[in-house]
Amino acid sequence: DAMVIQNPRYQVTQFGKPVTLSCSQTLNHNVMYWYQQKSSQAPKLLFHYYDKDFNNEADTPDNFQSRRPNTSFCFLDIRSPGLGDAAMYLCATSVGGKAQHFGDGTRLSIL
Amino acid sequence: AQSVTQLDSQVPVFEEAPVELRCNYSSSVSVYLFWYVQYPNQGLQLLLKYLSGSTLVKGINGFEAEFNKSQTSFHLRKPSVHISDTAEYFCAVSELRSTWGSSNYKLTFGKGTLLTVNP
């Protein structure tokens, strides 16, 4: 089945140690998104790619970066994770403004 | 700017009872509307969507929703719930704009409603 795959499902890193989360899709969708979701909250959009065009949300910290080397893959880099960055990170894809399809997420813990 | 209000943060119901989860939105332009479900430690799964056409939309797992433009609502309903329906439900909207831009495909989520189905 076509899908959005996030690896790993659980990631533990140390305070200040860079970490990369990955997302791949077999849907061939042109838009890819990264969300941060904290406990009992709605997902918060960090940034998205429309094809190769990167769109950062105004309130996304500089600590968060992203790369999209091709249509299928997108990465979230956190340069110096702080305790406040512990959260579920969700990747999603869409075709234009239609429904977004989400992966199962990566739960990030900071020691 | 668009906004979404989910009027109930928690809805407890008994198994086999009907349920309605309420969602209201505000927007100055036409919108697409969505309901997503999230089970613990999982991503969001699309339940149903309204893009155009019939205002009564049927989705997966026996859920349906009705788009009411005059009341700017998109309430989710199920006639008989199961224990397995226990989850967080998010209503979301994306605006349609005449000029193409990044706002065309950004979702605004409500804060979510936790549906708890008790035996």
mmCIF file with all atom_site columns, C-alpha atoms in Angstrom:
data_model
loop_
_atom_site.group_PDB
_atom_site.id
_atom_site.type_symbol
_atom_site.label_atom_id
_atom_site.label_alt_id
_atom_site.label_comp_id
_atom_site.label_asym_id
_atom_site.label_entity_id
_atom_site.label_seq_id
_atom_site.pdbx_PDB_ins_code
_atom_site.Cartn_x
_atom_site.Cartn_y
_atom_site.Cartn_z
_atom_site.occupancy
_atom_site.B_iso_or_equiv
_atom_site.pdbx_formal_charge
_atom_site.auth_seq_id
_atom_site.auth_comp_id
_atom_site.auth_asym_id
_atom_site.auth_atom_id
_atom_site.pdbx_PDB_model_num
ATOM 1   C CA . ASP A 1 1   ? 0.000   0.000  0.000  1.00 0.00 ? 1   ASP A CA 1
ATOM 2   C CA . ALA A 1 2   ? 1.126   3.543  -0.700 1.00 0.00 ? 2   ALA A CA 1
ATOM 3   C CA . MET A 1 3   ? 2.039   5.218  2.526  1.00 0.00 ? 3   MET A CA 1
ATOM 4   C CA . VAL A 1 4   ? 4.066   7.659  4.610  1.00 0.00 ? 4   VAL A CA 1
ATOM 5   C CA . ILE A 1 5   ? 6.820   6.004  6.628  1.00 0.00 ? 5   ILE A CA 1
ATOM 6   C CA . GLN A 1 6   ? 8.670   7.581  9.510  1.00 0.00 ? 6   GLN A CA 1
ATOM 7   C CA . ASN A 1 7   ? 11.826  6.201  11.032 1.00 0.00 ? 7   ASN A CA 1
ATOM 8   C CA . PRO A 1 8   ? 12.561  5.561  13.762 1.00 0.00 ? 8   PRO A CA 1
ATOM 9   C CA . ARG A 1 9   ? 9.284   5.300  15.714 1.00 0.00 ? 9   ARG A CA 1
ATOM 10  C CA . TYR A 1 10  ? 11.095  6.171  18.940 1.00 0.00 ? 10  TYR A CA 1
ATOM 11  C CA . GLN A 1 11  ? 14.267  8.229  19.200 1.00 0.00 ? 11  GLN A CA 1
ATOM 12  C CA . VAL A 1 12  ? 16.221  9.073  22.321 1.00 0.00 ? 12  VAL A CA 1
ATOM 13  C CA . THR A 1 13  ? 18.941  11.687 22.211 1.00 0.00 ? 13  THR A CA 1
ATOM 14  C CA . GLN A 1 14  ? 21.001  13.675 24.670 1.00 0.00 ? 14  GLN A CA 1
ATOM 15  C CA . PHE A 1 15  ? 20.498  17.324 25.466 1.00 0.00 ? 15  PHE A CA 1
ATOM 16  C CA . GLY A 1 16  ? 22.320  19.343 22.803 1.00 0.00 ? 16  GLY A CA 1
ATOM 17  C CA . LYS A 1 17  ? 23.194  16.362 20.583 1.00 0.00 ? 17  LYS A CA 1
ATOM 18  C CA . PRO A 1 18  ? 22.028  16.787 16.972 1.00 0.00 ? 18  PRO A CA 1
ATOM 19  C CA . VAL A 1 19  ? 19.337  14.381 15.806 1.00 0.00 ? 19  VAL A CA 1
ATOM 20  C CA . THR A 1 20  ? 17.752  13.641 12.436 1.00 0.00 ? 20  THR A CA 1
ATOM 21  C CA . LEU A 1 21  ? 14.303  12.215 11.858 1.00 0.00 ? 21  LEU A CA 1
ATOM 22  C CA . SER A 1 22  ? 13.361  10.786 8.480  1.00 0.00 ? 22  SER A CA 1
ATOM 23  C CA . CYS A 1 23  ? 10.210  10.490 6.423  1.00 0.00 ? 23  CYS A CA 1
ATOM 24  C CA . SER A 1 24  ? 9.607   8.714  3.149  1.00 0.00 ? 24  SER A CA 1
ATOM 25  C CA . GLN A 1 25  ? 6.508   8.430  0.981  1.00 0.00 ? 25  GLN A CA 1
ATOM 26  C CA . THR A 1 26  ? 5.334   6.217  -1.842 1.00 0.00 ? 26  THR A CA 1
ATOM 27  C CA . LEU A 1 27  ? 2.348   8.441  -2.680 1.00 0.00 ? 27  LEU A CA 1
ATOM 28  C CA . ASN A 1 28  ? 4.324   10.699 -5.046 1.00 0.00 ? 28  ASN A CA 1
ATOM 29  C CA . HIS A 1 29  ? 2.745   13.734 -3.392 1.00 0.00 ? 29  HIS A CA 1
ATOM 30  C CA . ASN A 1 30  ? 4.329   17.100 -4.141 1.00 0.00 ? 30  ASN A CA 1
ATOM 31  C CA . VAL A 1 31  ? 3.854   18.648 -0.692 1.00 0.00 ? 31  VAL A CA 1
ATOM 32  C CA . MET A 1 32  ? 5.536   17.337 2.468  1.00 0.00 ? 32  MET A CA 1
ATOM 33  C CA . TYR A 1 33  ? 5.039   18.702 5.973  1.00 0.00 ? 33  TYR A CA 1
ATOM 34  C CA . TRP A 1 34  ? 6.648   18.410 9.388  1.00 0.00 ? 34  TRP A CA 1
ATOM 35  C CA . TYR A 1 35  ? 4.570   18.889 12.518 1.00 0.00 ? 35  TYR A CA 1
ATOM 36  C CA . GLN A 1 36  ? 5.435   18.919 16.197 1.00 0.00 ? 36  GLN A CA 1
ATOM 37  C CA . GLN A 1 37  ? 2.813   17.544 18.551 1.00 0.00 ? 37  GLN A CA 1
ATOM 38  C CA . LYS A 1 38  ? 3.079   17.785 22.320 1.00 0.00 ? 38  LYS A CA 1
ATOM 39  C CA . SER A 1 39  ? 0.951   15.815 24.725 1.00 0.00 ? 39  SER A CA 1
ATOM 40  C CA . SER A 1 40  ? -2.786  16.544 24.522 1.00 0.00 ? 40  SER A CA 1
ATOM 41  C CA . GLN A 1 41  ? -2.261  19.248 21.900 1.00 0.00 ? 41  GLN A CA 1
ATOM 42  C CA . ALA A 1 42  ? -3.020  19.624 18.221 1.00 0.00 ? 42  ALA A CA 1
ATOM 43  C CA . PRO A 1 43  ? -0.174  19.211 15.733 1.00 0.00 ? 43  PRO A CA 1
ATOM 44  C CA . LYS A 1 44  ? 1.814   22.401 15.145 1.00 0.00 ? 44  LYS A CA 1
ATOM 45  C CA . LEU A 1 45  ? 3.198   22.989 11.664 1.00 0.00 ? 45  LEU A CA 1
ATOM 46  C CA . LEU A 1 46  ? 6.955   23.582 11.635 1.00 0.00 ? 46  LEU A CA 1
ATOM 47  C CA . PHE A 1 47  ? 7.530   23.879 7.861  1.00 0.00 ? 47  PHE A CA 1
ATOM 48  C CA . HIS A 1 48  ? 6.586   22.369 4.563  1.00 0.00 ? 48  HIS A CA 1
ATOM 49  C CA . TYR A 1 49  ? 7.960   21.796 1.095  1.00 0.00 ? 49  TYR A CA 1
ATOM 50  C CA . TYR A 1 50  ? 5.954   22.533 -2.022 1.00 0.00 ? 50  TYR A CA 1
ATOM 51  C CA . ASP A 1 51  ? 8.032   20.521 -4.492 1.00 0.00 ? 51  ASP A CA 1
ATOM 52  C CA . LYS A 1 52  ? 11.513  21.875 -3.735 1.00 0.00 ? 52  LYS A CA 1
ATOM 53  C CA . ASP A 1 53  ? 10.313  25.183 -2.310 1.00 0.00 ? 53  ASP A CA 1
ATOM 54  C CA . PHE A 1 54  ? 10.843  25.381 1.443  1.00 0.00 ? 54  PHE A CA 1
ATOM 55  C CA . ASN A 1 55  ? 8.262   27.254 3.534  1.00 0.00 ? 55  ASN A CA 1
ATOM 56  C CA . ASN A 1 56  ? 9.142   27.946 7.140  1.00 0.00 ? 56  ASN A CA 1
ATOM 57  C CA . GLU A 1 57  ? 6.539   28.938 9.723  1.00 0.00 ? 57  GLU A CA 1
ATOM 58  C CA . ALA A 1 58  ? 7.292   32.275 11.335 1.00 0.00 ? 58  ALA A CA 1
ATOM 59  C CA . ASP A 1 59  ? 7.467   30.836 14.849 1.00 0.00 ? 59  ASP A CA 1
ATOM 60  C CA . THR A 1 60  ? 9.582   27.765 14.068 1.00 0.00 ? 60  THR A CA 1
ATOM 61  C CA . PRO A 1 61  ? 12.845  28.001 16.041 1.00 0.00 ? 61  PRO A CA 1
ATOM 62  C CA . ASP A 1 62  ? 16.104  28.230 14.090 1.00 0.00 ? 62  ASP A CA 1
ATOM 63  C CA . ASN A 1 63  ? 17.131  25.047 15.855 1.00 0.00 ? 63  ASN A CA 1
ATOM 64  C CA . PHE A 1 64  ? 14.861  23.138 13.452 1.00 0.00 ? 64  PHE A CA 1
ATOM 65  C CA . GLN A 1 65  ? 15.982  22.567 9.880  1.00 0.00 ? 65  GLN A CA 1
ATOM 66  C CA . SER A 1 66  ? 14.725  20.411 7.044  1.00 0.00 ? 66  SER A CA 1
ATOM 67  C CA . ARG A 1 67  ? 15.996  18.816 3.863  1.00 0.00 ? 67  ARG A CA 1
ATOM 68  C CA . ARG A 1 68  ? 14.153  17.301 0.934  1.00 0.00 ? 68  ARG A CA 1
ATOM 69  C CA . PRO A 1 69  ? 16.690  15.655 -1.384 1.00 0.00 ? 69  PRO A CA 1
ATOM 70  C CA . ASN A 1 70  ? 14.014  14.212 -3.682 1.00 0.00 ? 70  ASN A CA 1
ATOM 71  C CA . THR A 1 71  ? 10.229  13.788 -3.957 1.00 0.00 ? 71  THR A CA 1
ATOM 72  C CA . SER A 1 72  ? 10.156  10.715 -1.746 1.00 0.00 ? 72  SER A CA 1
ATOM 73  C CA . PHE A 1 73  ? 12.263  11.731 1.234  1.00 0.00 ? 73  PHE A CA 1
ATOM 74  C CA . CYS A 1 74  ? 12.223  14.536 3.765  1.00 0.00 ? 74  CYS A CA 1
ATOM 75  C CA . PHE A 1 75  ? 14.355  14.977 6.888  1.00 0.00 ? 75  PHE A CA 1
ATOM 76  C CA . LEU A 1 76  ? 13.948  16.970 10.074 1.00 0.00 ? 76  LEU A CA 1
ATOM 77  C CA . ASP A 1 77  ? 17.195  18.048 11.716 1.00 0.00 ? 77  ASP A CA 1
ATOM 78  C CA . ILE A 1 78  ? 17.266  19.377 15.256 1.00 0.00 ? 78  ILE A CA 1
ATOM 79  C CA . ARG A 1 79  ? 20.658  20.966 15.730 1.00 0.00 ? 79  ARG A CA 1
ATOM 80  C CA . SER A 1 80  ? 20.782  21.268 19.514 1.00 0.00 ? 80  SER A CA 1
ATOM 81  C CA . PRO A 1 81  ? 17.781  19.608 21.116 1.00 0.00 ? 81  PRO A CA 1
ATOM 82  C CA . GLY A 1 82  ? 16.525  21.058 24.364 1.00 0.00 ? 82  GLY A CA 1
ATOM 83  C CA . LEU A 1 83  ? 14.207  19.467 26.896 1.00 0.00 ? 83  LEU A CA 1
ATOM 84  C CA . GLY A 1 84  ? 11.321  21.442 25.414 1.00 0.00 ? 84  GLY A CA 1
ATOM 85  C CA . ASP A 1 85  ? 11.782  19.701 22.066 1.00 0.00 ? 85  ASP A CA 1
ATOM 86  C CA . ALA A 1 86  ? 10.613  16.370 23.441 1.00 0.00 ? 86  ALA A CA 1
ATOM 87  C CA . ALA A 1 87  ? 7.476   15.625 21.439 1.00 0.00 ? 87  ALA A CA 1
ATOM 88  C CA . MET A 1 88  ? 5.903   13.519 18.735 1.00 0.00 ? 88  MET A CA 1
ATOM 89  C CA . TYR A 1 89  ? 7.066   14.610 15.274 1.00 0.00 ? 89  TYR A CA 1
ATOM 90  C CA . LEU A 1 90  ? 4.659   13.917 12.436 1.00 0.00 ? 90  LEU A CA 1
ATOM 91  C CA . CYS A 1 91  ? 5.364   13.903 8.735  1.00 0.00 ? 91  CYS A CA 1
ATOM 92  C CA . ALA A 1 92  ? 2.526   14.376 6.259  1.00 0.00 ? 92  ALA A CA 1
ATOM 93  C CA . THR A 1 93  ? 2.085   14.615 2.505  1.00 0.00 ? 93  THR A CA 1
ATOM 94  C CA . SER A 1 94  ? -0.565  16.028 0.198  1.00 0.00 ? 94  SER A CA 1
ATOM 95  C CA . VAL A 1 95  ? -1.387  16.955 -3.355 1.00 0.00 ? 95  VAL A CA 1
ATOM 96  C CA . GLY A 1 96  ? -2.054  20.674 -3.256 1.00 0.00 ? 96  GLY A CA 1
ATOM 97  C CA . GLY A 1 97  ? -4.798  21.599 -0.800 1.00 0.00 ? 97  GLY A CA 1
ATOM 98  C CA . LYS A 1 98  ? -6.422  18.217 -0.596 1.00 0.00 ? 98  LYS A CA 1
ATOM 99  C CA . ALA A 1 99  ? -6.246  15.834 2.345  1.00 0.00 ? 99  ALA A CA 1
ATOM 100 C CA . GLN A 1 100 ? -2.949  15.367 4.146  1.00 0.00 ? 100 GLN A CA 1
ATOM 101 C CA . HIS A 1 101 ? -1.739  11.832 4.763  1.00 0.00 ? 101 HIS A CA 1
ATOM 102 C CA . PHE A 1 102 ? 0.221   11.302 7.962  1.00 0.00 ? 102 PHE A CA 1
ATOM 103 C CA . GLY A 1 103 ? 2.911   8.868  9.022  1.00 0.00 ? 103 GLY A CA 1
ATOM 104 C CA . ASP A 1 104 ? 2.824   7.174  12.422 1.00 0.00 ? 104 ASP A CA 1
ATOM 105 C CA . GLY A 1 105 ? 5.238   9.709  13.871 1.00 0.00 ? 105 GLY A CA 1
ATOM 106 C CA . THR A 1 106 ? 8.541   9.624  15.715 1.00 0.00 ? 106 THR A CA 1
ATOM 107 C CA . ARG A 1 107 ? 8.420   10.124 19.462 1.00 0.00 ? 107 ARG A CA 1
ATOM 108 C CA . LEU A 1 108 ? 11.523  12.034 20.503 1.00 0.00 ? 108 LEU A CA 1
ATOM 109 C CA . SER A 1 109 ? 12.845  11.899 24.060 1.00 0.00 ? 109 SER A CA 1
ATOM 110 C CA . ILE A 1 110 ? 15.644  14.108 25.373 1.00 0.00 ? 110 ILE A CA 1
ATOM 111 C CA . LEU A 1 111 ? 17.898  12.913 28.186 1.00 0.00 ? 111 LEU A CA 1
ATOM 112 C CA . ALA B 2 1   ? -7.341  34.084 9.117  1.00 0.00 ? 1   ALA B CA 1
ATOM 113 C CA . GLN B 2 2   ? -9.023  30.766 9.516  1.00 0.00 ? 2   GLN B CA 1
ATOM 114 C CA . SER B 2 3   ? -9.724  29.199 12.899 1.00 0.00 ? 3   SER B CA 1
ATOM 115 C CA . VAL B 2 4   ? -11.315 25.995 14.152 1.00 0.00 ? 4   VAL B CA 1
ATOM 116 C CA . THR B 2 5   ? -13.189 25.506 17.410 1.00 0.00 ? 5   THR B CA 1
ATOM 117 C CA . GLN B 2 6   ? -13.943 22.098 18.832 1.00 0.00 ? 6   GLN B CA 1
ATOM 118 C CA . LEU B 2 7   ? -16.474 22.831 21.493 1.00 0.00 ? 7   LEU B CA 1
ATOM 119 C CA . ASP B 2 8   ? -15.853 19.776 23.673 1.00 0.00 ? 8   ASP B CA 1
ATOM 120 C CA . SER B 2 9   ? -12.405 18.780 24.880 1.00 0.00 ? 9   SER B CA 1
ATOM 121 C CA . GLN B 2 10  ? -13.693 15.457 26.233 1.00 0.00 ? 10  GLN B CA 1
ATOM 122 C CA . VAL B 2 11  ? -16.759 13.382 25.382 1.00 0.00 ? 11  VAL B CA 1
ATOM 123 C CA . PRO B 2 12  ? -17.464 10.242 27.429 1.00 0.00 ? 12  PRO B CA 1
ATOM 124 C CA . VAL B 2 13  ? -20.129 7.873  26.098 1.00 0.00 ? 13  VAL B CA 1
ATOM 125 C CA . PHE B 2 14  ? -21.282 4.326  26.639 1.00 0.00 ? 14  PHE B CA 1
ATOM 126 C CA . GLU B 2 15  ? -20.759 1.618  24.058 1.00 0.00 ? 15  GLU B CA 1
ATOM 127 C CA . GLU B 2 16  ? -23.472 1.439  21.360 1.00 0.00 ? 16  GLU B CA 1
ATOM 128 C CA . ALA B 2 17  ? -24.662 4.982  22.150 1.00 0.00 ? 17  ALA B CA 1
ATOM 129 C CA . PRO B 2 18  ? -24.729 7.653  19.434 1.00 0.00 ? 18  PRO B CA 1
ATOM 130 C CA . VAL B 2 19  ? -22.153 10.423 19.520 1.00 0.00 ? 19  VAL B CA 1
ATOM 131 C CA . GLU B 2 20  ? -21.688 13.866 17.988 1.00 0.00 ? 20  GLU B CA 1
ATOM 132 C CA . LEU B 2 21  ? -18.398 15.748 18.099 1.00 0.00 ? 21  LEU B CA 1
ATOM 133 C CA . ARG B 2 22  ? -18.852 19.398 17.336 1.00 0.00 ? 22  ARG B CA 1
ATOM 134 C CA . CYS B 2 23  ? -16.675 21.578 15.128 1.00 0.00 ? 23  CYS B CA 1
ATOM 135 C CA . ASN B 2 24  ? -17.109 25.182 14.053 1.00 0.00 ? 24  ASN B CA 1
ATOM 136 C CA . TYR B 2 25  ? -14.800 27.162 11.834 1.00 0.00 ? 25  TYR B CA 1
ATOM 137 C CA . SER B 2 26  ? -14.316 30.722 10.713 1.00 0.00 ? 26  SER B CA 1
ATOM 138 C CA . SER B 2 27  ? -12.940 31.761 7.371  1.00 0.00 ? 27  SER B CA 1
ATOM 139 C CA . SER B 2 28  ? -13.438 34.568 4.889  1.00 0.00 ? 28  SER B CA 1
ATOM 140 C CA . VAL B 2 29  ? -13.051 32.244 1.897  1.00 0.00 ? 29  VAL B CA 1
ATOM 141 C CA . SER B 2 30  ? -14.223 28.822 0.808  1.00 0.00 ? 30  SER B CA 1
ATOM 142 C CA . VAL B 2 31  ? -12.708 25.908 2.674  1.00 0.00 ? 31  VAL B CA 1
ATOM 143 C CA . TYR B 2 32  ? -11.975 22.230 2.632  1.00 0.00 ? 32  TYR B CA 1
ATOM 144 C CA . LEU B 2 33  ? -12.929 20.454 5.868  1.00 0.00 ? 33  LEU B CA 1
ATOM 145 C CA . PHE B 2 34  ? -11.490 17.326 7.447  1.00 0.00 ? 34  PHE B CA 1
ATOM 146 C CA . TRP B 2 35  ? -11.839 15.073 10.451 1.00 0.00 ? 35  TRP B CA 1
ATOM 147 C CA . TYR B 2 36  ? -8.832  13.082 11.614 1.00 0.00 ? 36  TYR B CA 1
ATOM 148 C CA . VAL B 2 37  ? -8.586  10.414 14.324 1.00 0.00 ? 37  VAL B CA 1
ATOM 149 C CA . GLN B 2 38  ? -5.493  9.757  16.390 1.00 0.00 ? 38  GLN B CA 1
ATOM 150 C CA . TYR B 2 39  ? -5.024  6.598  18.454 1.00 0.00 ? 39  TYR B CA 1
ATOM 151 C CA . PRO B 2 40  ? -2.399  6.598  21.223 1.00 0.00 ? 40  PRO B CA 1
ATOM 152 C CA . ASN B 2 41  ? 1.168   6.804  19.944 1.00 0.00 ? 41  ASN B CA 1
ATOM 153 C CA . GLN B 2 42  ? 0.081   6.888  16.322 1.00 0.00 ? 42  GLN B CA 1
ATOM 154 C CA . GLY B 2 43  ? -0.202  9.469  13.591 1.00 0.00 ? 43  GLY B CA 1
ATOM 155 C CA . LEU B 2 44  ? -3.389  11.055 12.340 1.00 0.00 ? 44  LEU B CA 1
ATOM 156 C CA . GLN B 2 45  ? -5.710  9.005  10.165 1.00 0.00 ? 45  GLN B CA 1
ATOM 157 C CA . LEU B 2 46  ? -8.160  10.697 7.825  1.00 0.00 ? 46  LEU B CA 1
ATOM 158 C CA . LEU B 2 47  ? -11.755 9.847  8.766  1.00 0.00 ? 47  LEU B CA 1
ATOM 159 C CA . LEU B 2 48  ? -13.530 11.917 6.134  1.00 0.00 ? 48  LEU B CA 1
ATOM 160 C CA . LYS B 2 49  ? -13.327 15.111 4.130  1.00 0.00 ? 49  LYS B CA 1
ATOM 161 C CA . TYR B 2 50  ? -15.566 17.688 2.551  1.00 0.00 ? 50  TYR B CA 1
ATOM 162 C CA . LEU B 2 51  ? -14.216 19.225 -0.626 1.00 0.00 ? 51  LEU B CA 1
ATOM 163 C CA . SER B 2 52  ? -17.400 20.035 -2.549 1.00 0.00 ? 52  SER B CA 1
ATOM 164 C CA . GLY B 2 53  ? -20.754 18.562 -3.535 1.00 0.00 ? 53  GLY B CA 1
ATOM 165 C CA . SER B 2 54  ? -23.043 16.785 -1.105 1.00 0.00 ? 54  SER B CA 1
ATOM 166 C CA . THR B 2 55  ? -22.941 18.317 2.344  1.00 0.00 ? 55  THR B CA 1
ATOM 167 C CA . LEU B 2 56  ? -23.345 14.919 4.026  1.00 0.00 ? 56  LEU B CA 1
ATOM 168 C CA . VAL B 2 57  ? -20.039 13.123 3.940  1.00 0.00 ? 57  VAL B CA 1
ATOM 169 C CA . LYS B 2 58  ? -19.533 9.495  4.876  1.00 0.00 ? 58  LYS B CA 1
ATOM 170 C CA . GLY B 2 59  ? -16.190 8.274  6.117  1.00 0.00 ? 59  GLY B CA 1
ATOM 171 C CA . ILE B 2 60  ? -14.486 5.208  7.478  1.00 0.00 ? 60  ILE B CA 1
ATOM 172 C CA . ASN B 2 61  ? -15.495 3.247  10.571 1.00 0.00 ? 61  ASN B CA 1
ATOM 173 C CA . GLY B 2 62  ? -19.155 4.274  10.259 1.00 0.00 ? 62  GLY B CA 1
ATOM 174 C CA . PHE B 2 63  ? -18.564 7.999  10.839 1.00 0.00 ? 63  PHE B CA 1
ATOM 175 C CA . GLU B 2 64  ? -20.281 10.774 8.926  1.00 0.00 ? 64  GLU B CA 1
ATOM 176 C CA . ALA B 2 65  ? -20.252 14.564 9.024  1.00 0.00 ? 65  ALA B CA 1
ATOM 177 C CA . GLU B 2 66  ? -22.457 17.304 7.689  1.00 0.00 ? 66  GLU B CA 1
ATOM 178 C CA . PHE B 2 67  ? -21.172 20.569 6.298  1.00 0.00 ? 67  PHE B CA 1
ATOM 179 C CA . ASN B 2 68  ? -23.423 23.484 7.218  1.00 0.00 ? 68  ASN B CA 1
ATOM 180 C CA . LYS B 2 69  ? -22.224 26.626 5.487  1.00 0.00 ? 69  LYS B CA 1
ATOM 181 C CA . SER B 2 70  ? -24.689 28.996 7.144  1.00 0.00 ? 70  SER B CA 1
ATOM 182 C CA . GLN B 2 71  ? -23.665 27.816 10.610 1.00 0.00 ? 71  GLN B CA 1
ATOM 183 C CA . THR B 2 72  ? -20.014 27.299 9.619  1.00 0.00 ? 72  THR B CA 1
ATOM 184 C CA . SER B 2 73  ? -20.102 23.879 11.216 1.00 0.00 ? 73  SER B CA 1
ATOM 185 C CA . PHE B 2 74  ? -18.843 20.410 10.367 1.00 0.00 ? 74  PHE B CA 1
ATOM 186 C CA . HIS B 2 75  ? -20.041 18.131 13.153 1.00 0.00 ? 75  HIS B CA 1
ATOM 187 C CA . LEU B 2 76  ? -18.965 14.488 13.256 1.00 0.00 ? 76  LEU B CA 1
ATOM 188 C CA . ARG B 2 77  ? -21.471 11.785 14.107 1.00 0.00 ? 77  ARG B CA 1
ATOM 189 C CA . LYS B 2 78  ? -21.695 8.053  14.607 1.00 0.00 ? 78  LYS B CA 1
ATOM 190 C CA . PRO B 2 79  ? -24.984 6.276  15.418 1.00 0.00 ? 79  PRO B CA 1
ATOM 191 C CA . SER B 2 80  ? -23.437 3.547  17.572 1.00 0.00 ? 80  SER B CA 1
ATOM 192 C CA . VAL B 2 81  ? -19.917 3.694  18.979 1.00 0.00 ? 81  VAL B CA 1
ATOM 193 C CA . HIS B 2 82  ? -17.571 0.860  19.919 1.00 0.00 ? 82  HIS B CA 1
ATOM 194 C CA . ILE B 2 83  ? -14.862 0.618  22.545 1.00 0.00 ? 83  ILE B CA 1
ATOM 195 C CA . SER B 2 84  ? -12.342 0.755  19.697 1.00 0.00 ? 84  SER B CA 1
ATOM 196 C CA . ASP B 2 85  ? -13.516 4.272  18.785 1.00 0.00 ? 85  ASP B CA 1
ATOM 197 C CA . THR B 2 86  ? -11.806 5.619  21.890 1.00 0.00 ? 86  THR B CA 1
ATOM 198 C CA . ALA B 2 87  ? -9.303  8.137  20.510 1.00 0.00 ? 87  ALA B CA 1
ATOM 199 C CA . GLU B 2 88  ? -8.555  11.828 19.969 1.00 0.00 ? 88  GLU B CA 1
ATOM 200 C CA . TYR B 2 89  ? -10.489 13.438 17.119 1.00 0.00 ? 89  TYR B CA 1
ATOM 201 C CA . PHE B 2 90  ? -9.275  16.552 15.319 1.00 0.00 ? 90  PHE B CA 1
ATOM 202 C CA . CYS B 2 91  ? -11.289 18.803 13.043 1.00 0.00 ? 91  CYS B CA 1
ATOM 203 C CA . ALA B 2 92  ? -9.233  20.718 10.473 1.00 0.00 ? 92  ALA B CA 1
ATOM 204 C CA . VAL B 2 93  ? -9.762  23.268 7.710  1.00 0.00 ? 93  VAL B CA 1
ATOM 205 C CA . SER B 2 94  ? -7.741  24.478 4.756  1.00 0.00 ? 94  SER B CA 1
ATOM 206 C CA . GLU B 2 95  ? -8.650  27.594 2.856  1.00 0.00 ? 95  GLU B CA 1
ATOM 207 C CA . LEU B 2 96  ? -9.164  27.859 -0.882 1.00 0.00 ? 96  LEU B CA 1
ATOM 208 C CA . ARG B 2 97  ? -7.661  30.962 -2.349 1.00 0.00 ? 97  ARG B CA 1
ATOM 209 C CA . SER B 2 98  ? -7.936  32.318 -5.863 1.00 0.00 ? 98  SER B CA 1
ATOM 210 C CA . THR B 2 99  ? -4.211  32.996 -6.023 1.00 0.00 ? 99  THR B CA 1
ATOM 211 C CA . TRP B 2 100 ? -1.963  30.014 -5.536 1.00 0.00 ? 100 TRP B CA 1
ATOM 212 C CA . GLY B 2 101 ? 0.242   30.221 -2.518 1.00 0.00 ? 101 GLY B CA 1
ATOM 213 C CA . SER B 2 102 ? 1.379   28.324 0.534  1.00 0.00 ? 102 SER B CA 1
ATOM 214 C CA . SER B 2 103 ? -1.836  29.095 2.417  1.00 0.00 ? 103 SER B CA 1
ATOM 215 C CA . ASN B 2 104 ? -3.746  26.973 -0.064 1.00 0.00 ? 104 ASN B CA 1
ATOM 216 C CA . TYR B 2 105 ? -2.596  23.780 1.525  1.00 0.00 ? 105 TYR B CA 1
ATOM 217 C CA . LYS B 2 106 ? -1.954  24.544 5.167  1.00 0.00 ? 106 LYS B CA 1
ATOM 218 C CA . LEU B 2 107 ? -4.255  22.921 7.667  1.00 0.00 ? 107 LEU B CA 1
ATOM 219 C CA . THR B 2 108 ? -5.577  24.676 10.734 1.00 0.00 ? 108 THR B CA 1
ATOM 220 C CA . PHE B 2 109 ? -6.489  22.184 13.443 1.00 0.00 ? 109 PHE B CA 1
ATOM 221 C CA . GLY B 2 110 ? -8.907  22.415 16.310 1.00 0.00 ? 110 GLY B CA 1
ATOM 222 C CA . LYS B 2 111 ? -7.606  21.541 19.750 1.00 0.00 ? 111 LYS B CA 1
ATOM 223 C CA . GLY B 2 112 ? -9.060  18.060 19.601 1.00 0.00 ? 112 GLY B CA 1
ATOM 224 C CA . THR B 2 113 ? -11.816 16.108 21.334 1.00 0.00 ? 113 THR B CA 1
ATOM 225 C CA . LEU B 2 114 ? -11.007 13.028 23.362 1.00 0.00 ? 114 LEU B CA 1
ATOM 226 C CA . LEU B 2 115 ? -13.763 10.473 22.814 1.00 0.00 ? 115 LEU B CA 1
ATOM 227 C CA . THR B 2 116 ? -13.869 7.830  25.527 1.00 0.00 ? 116 THR B CA 1
ATOM 228 C CA . VAL B 2 117 ? -16.212 4.899  24.995 1.00 0.00 ? 117 VAL B CA 1
ATOM 229 C CA . ASN B 2 118 ? -17.046 3.017  28.180 1.00 0.00 ? 118 ASN B CA 1
ATOM 230 C CA . PRO B 2 119 ? -18.487 -0.517 28.398 1.00 0.00 ? 119 PRO B CA 1
#
